[in-house]
Amino acid sequence: MKNLLVAIDRRQDAEQLMTQAIKIAKLTDAKIWIMHVTEADPDDFLAREAGPQYVYEKRAKERKNASLEIQKWVEEVKEKYSIDIEGLVINGEVTKSIKNIVDERNIDLVVAGHKKKSLLYGLFTANKKKDLIDDLKVPLLAIPLV
């Protein structure tokens, strides 16, 4: 195993996911990719006249905060565990983004959270997206979130 993808939705869930990914990375000498998917680029929304300026500013701020959070995780893991790790903040649709990163980065295992009625739970159970697991063509480690 060379590459692990950790799909993070919320900071409070990230710790549980990262704990498992770090254990696996230490055992297999794998690289960890932390990924957070944000809403599509605000420029796209403005071009389509989807909302006023405050919508653009809110989404831009959320993206900036997500980038800072991911970078903080990367630095903490590098310093504490000496594990090869990189962070990704991607704009767009979650399932498509996960599949793209799996293909682009040769991901061997996806680590994601599972909680009833959560975003990631919906990804794997919603009718339109239930085939994601099959489409990934790599194992998915679903971590129960408490």
Short mmCIF file of C-alpha atoms in Angstrom, two decimals:
data_model
loop_
_atom_site.label_atom_id
_atom_site.label_comp_id
_atom_site.label_asym_id
_atom_site.label_seq_id
_atom_site.Cartn_x
_atom_site.Cartn_y
_atom_site.Cartn_z
CA MET A 1 0.00 0.00 0.00
CA LYS A 2 1.52 3.28 -1.14
CA ASN A 3 -1.23 5.95 -1.01
CA LEU A 4 -4.13 6.52 1.40
CA LEU A 5 -6.86 9.08 0.80
CA VAL A 6 -8.63 10.47 3.85
CA ALA A 7 -11.87 12.19 2.86
CA ILE A 8 -12.62 14.78 5.52
CA ASP A 9 -15.92 16.57 5.81
CA ARG A 10 -15.89 18.11 9.30
CA ARG A 11 -12.97 18.96 11.60
CA GLN A 12 -14.51 17.12 14.57
CA ASP A 13 -14.64 13.89 12.54
CA ALA A 14 -11.18 14.33 11.07
CA GLU A 15 -9.40 13.18 14.21
CA GLN A 16 -11.02 9.76 14.14
CA LEU A 17 -10.26 9.34 10.45
CA MET A 18 -6.68 10.53 10.76
CA THR A 19 -6.02 8.23 13.73
CA GLN A 20 -6.89 5.20 11.58
CA ALA A 21 -5.01 6.50 8.54
CA ILE A 22 -1.88 7.15 10.60
CA LYS A 23 -1.96 3.60 11.99
CA ILE A 24 -2.18 2.17 8.49
CA ALA A 25 0.47 4.52 7.09
CA LYS A 26 2.91 3.59 9.84
CA LEU A 27 2.40 -0.13 9.18
CA THR A 28 2.67 0.12 5.41
CA ASP A 29 4.94 3.16 4.94
CA ALA A 30 2.17 4.76 2.88
CA LYS A 31 1.68 8.39 1.99
CA ILE A 32 -1.49 10.06 3.29
CA TRP A 33 -3.53 12.44 1.16
CA ILE A 34 -6.02 14.48 3.20
CA MET A 35 -8.86 15.74 1.04
CA HIS A 36 -11.70 18.15 1.71
CA VAL A 37 -14.20 19.05 -0.99
CA THR A 38 -15.80 22.48 -0.89
CA GLU A 39 -18.65 23.91 -2.91
CA ALA A 40 -17.89 24.83 -6.49
CA ASP A 41 -15.80 27.90 -7.23
CA PRO A 42 -17.72 31.06 -6.32
CA ASP A 43 -16.83 32.55 -9.72
CA ASP A 44 -18.95 29.83 -11.31
CA PHE A 45 -21.89 30.80 -9.14
CA LEU A 46 -21.53 34.48 -9.89
CA ALA A 47 -21.30 33.81 -13.59
CA ARG A 48 -24.62 32.00 -13.32
CA GLU A 49 -26.09 34.77 -11.17
CA ALA A 50 -26.73 32.35 -8.29
CA GLY A 51 -26.47 34.94 -5.56
CA PRO A 52 -25.31 38.31 -4.35
CA GLN A 53 -21.80 39.33 -3.34
CA TYR A 54 -22.15 38.00 0.22
CA VAL A 55 -22.59 34.47 -1.20
CA TYR A 56 -19.29 34.81 -3.05
CA GLU A 57 -17.55 36.18 0.04
CA LYS A 58 -18.94 33.43 2.30
CA ARG A 59 -17.84 30.63 0.00
CA ALA A 60 -14.41 32.19 -0.56
CA LYS A 61 -13.95 32.45 3.21
CA GLU A 62 -15.04 28.82 3.72
CA ARG A 63 -12.53 27.66 1.11
CA LYS A 64 -9.74 29.67 2.71
CA ASN A 65 -10.57 28.29 6.17
CA ALA A 66 -10.69 24.73 4.81
CA SER A 67 -7.27 25.19 3.20
CA LEU A 68 -5.81 26.48 6.45
CA GLU A 69 -7.29 23.58 8.43
CA ILE A 70 -5.94 20.98 6.02
CA GLN A 71 -2.50 22.59 6.01
CA LYS A 72 -2.50 22.58 9.82
CA TRP A 73 -3.29 18.83 9.81
CA VAL A 74 -0.48 18.20 7.35
CA GLU A 75 2.08 20.05 9.46
CA GLU A 76 0.94 18.36 12.70
CA VAL A 77 1.17 14.85 11.23
CA LYS A 78 4.56 15.52 9.59
CA GLU A 79 5.98 16.86 12.83
CA LYS A 80 4.49 14.29 15.20
CA TYR A 81 4.67 11.09 13.13
CA SER A 82 7.20 11.77 10.33
CA ILE A 83 4.71 10.49 7.76
CA ASP A 84 4.65 11.63 4.15
CA ILE A 85 1.42 13.59 3.85
CA GLU A 86 -0.20 16.16 1.59
CA GLY A 87 -3.44 18.10 1.77
CA LEU A 88 -5.95 18.81 -0.96
CA VAL A 89 -8.87 21.21 -0.96
CA ILE A 90 -10.94 20.70 -4.06
CA ASN A 91 -13.93 22.63 -5.34
CA GLY A 92 -16.71 20.64 -6.84
CA GLU A 93 -18.90 17.62 -6.41
CA VAL A 94 -17.75 15.21 -3.69
CA THR A 95 -18.13 11.81 -5.34
CA LYS A 96 -16.61 12.94 -8.62
CA SER A 97 -13.71 14.60 -6.79
CA ILE A 98 -12.98 11.47 -4.76
CA LYS A 99 -12.98 9.30 -7.88
CA ASN A 100 -10.69 11.76 -9.71
CA ILE A 101 -8.15 11.88 -6.87
CA VAL A 102 -8.17 8.09 -6.54
CA ASP A 103 -7.27 7.82 -10.23
CA GLU A 104 -4.82 10.74 -10.37
CA ARG A 105 -2.86 9.87 -7.21
CA ASN A 106 -2.96 6.07 -7.52
CA ILE A 107 -4.81 5.76 -4.21
CA ASP A 108 -4.83 2.25 -2.72
CA LEU A 109 -7.34 2.85 0.10
CA VAL A 110 -9.97 5.51 0.83
CA VAL A 111 -10.67 6.28 4.48
CA ALA A 112 -14.00 8.00 5.09
CA GLY A 113 -16.41 8.54 7.94
CA HIS A 114 -19.73 6.82 8.33
CA LYS A 115 -22.50 8.34 10.39
CA LYS A 116 -26.19 7.98 9.90
CA LYS A 117 -27.60 10.87 7.93
CA SER A 118 -24.19 12.51 7.48
CA LEU A 119 -22.84 13.77 4.19
CA LEU A 120 -20.52 10.82 3.65
CA TYR A 121 -23.25 8.38 4.65
CA GLY A 122 -25.43 9.94 1.98
CA LEU A 123 -22.66 9.57 -0.57
CA PHE A 124 -22.67 5.82 -0.22
CA THR A 125 -26.41 5.27 0.15
CA ALA A 126 -28.11 7.83 -2.08
CA ASN A 127 -29.57 6.28 -5.22
CA LYS A 128 -27.51 8.35 -7.66
CA LYS A 129 -24.25 7.82 -5.82
CA LYS A 130 -24.51 4.32 -4.39
CA ASP A 131 -22.19 2.94 -7.08
CA LEU A 132 -19.26 5.07 -5.89
CA ILE A 133 -17.75 2.18 -3.98
CA ASP A 134 -17.78 0.00 -7.10
CA ASP A 135 -16.52 2.85 -9.27
CA LEU A 136 -13.55 3.52 -6.99
CA LYS A 137 -12.03 0.11 -7.71
CA VAL A 138 -10.09 0.42 -4.45
CA PRO A 139 -11.09 -0.57 -0.92
CA LEU A 140 -13.01 1.85 1.25
CA LEU A 141 -12.47 1.87 5.01
CA ALA A 142 -15.63 3.35 6.56
CA ILE A 143 -14.90 4.58 10.07
CA PRO A 144 -17.94 4.79 12.37
CA LEU A 145 -18.13 8.35 13.66
CA VAL A 146 -19.31 8.85 17.21
#
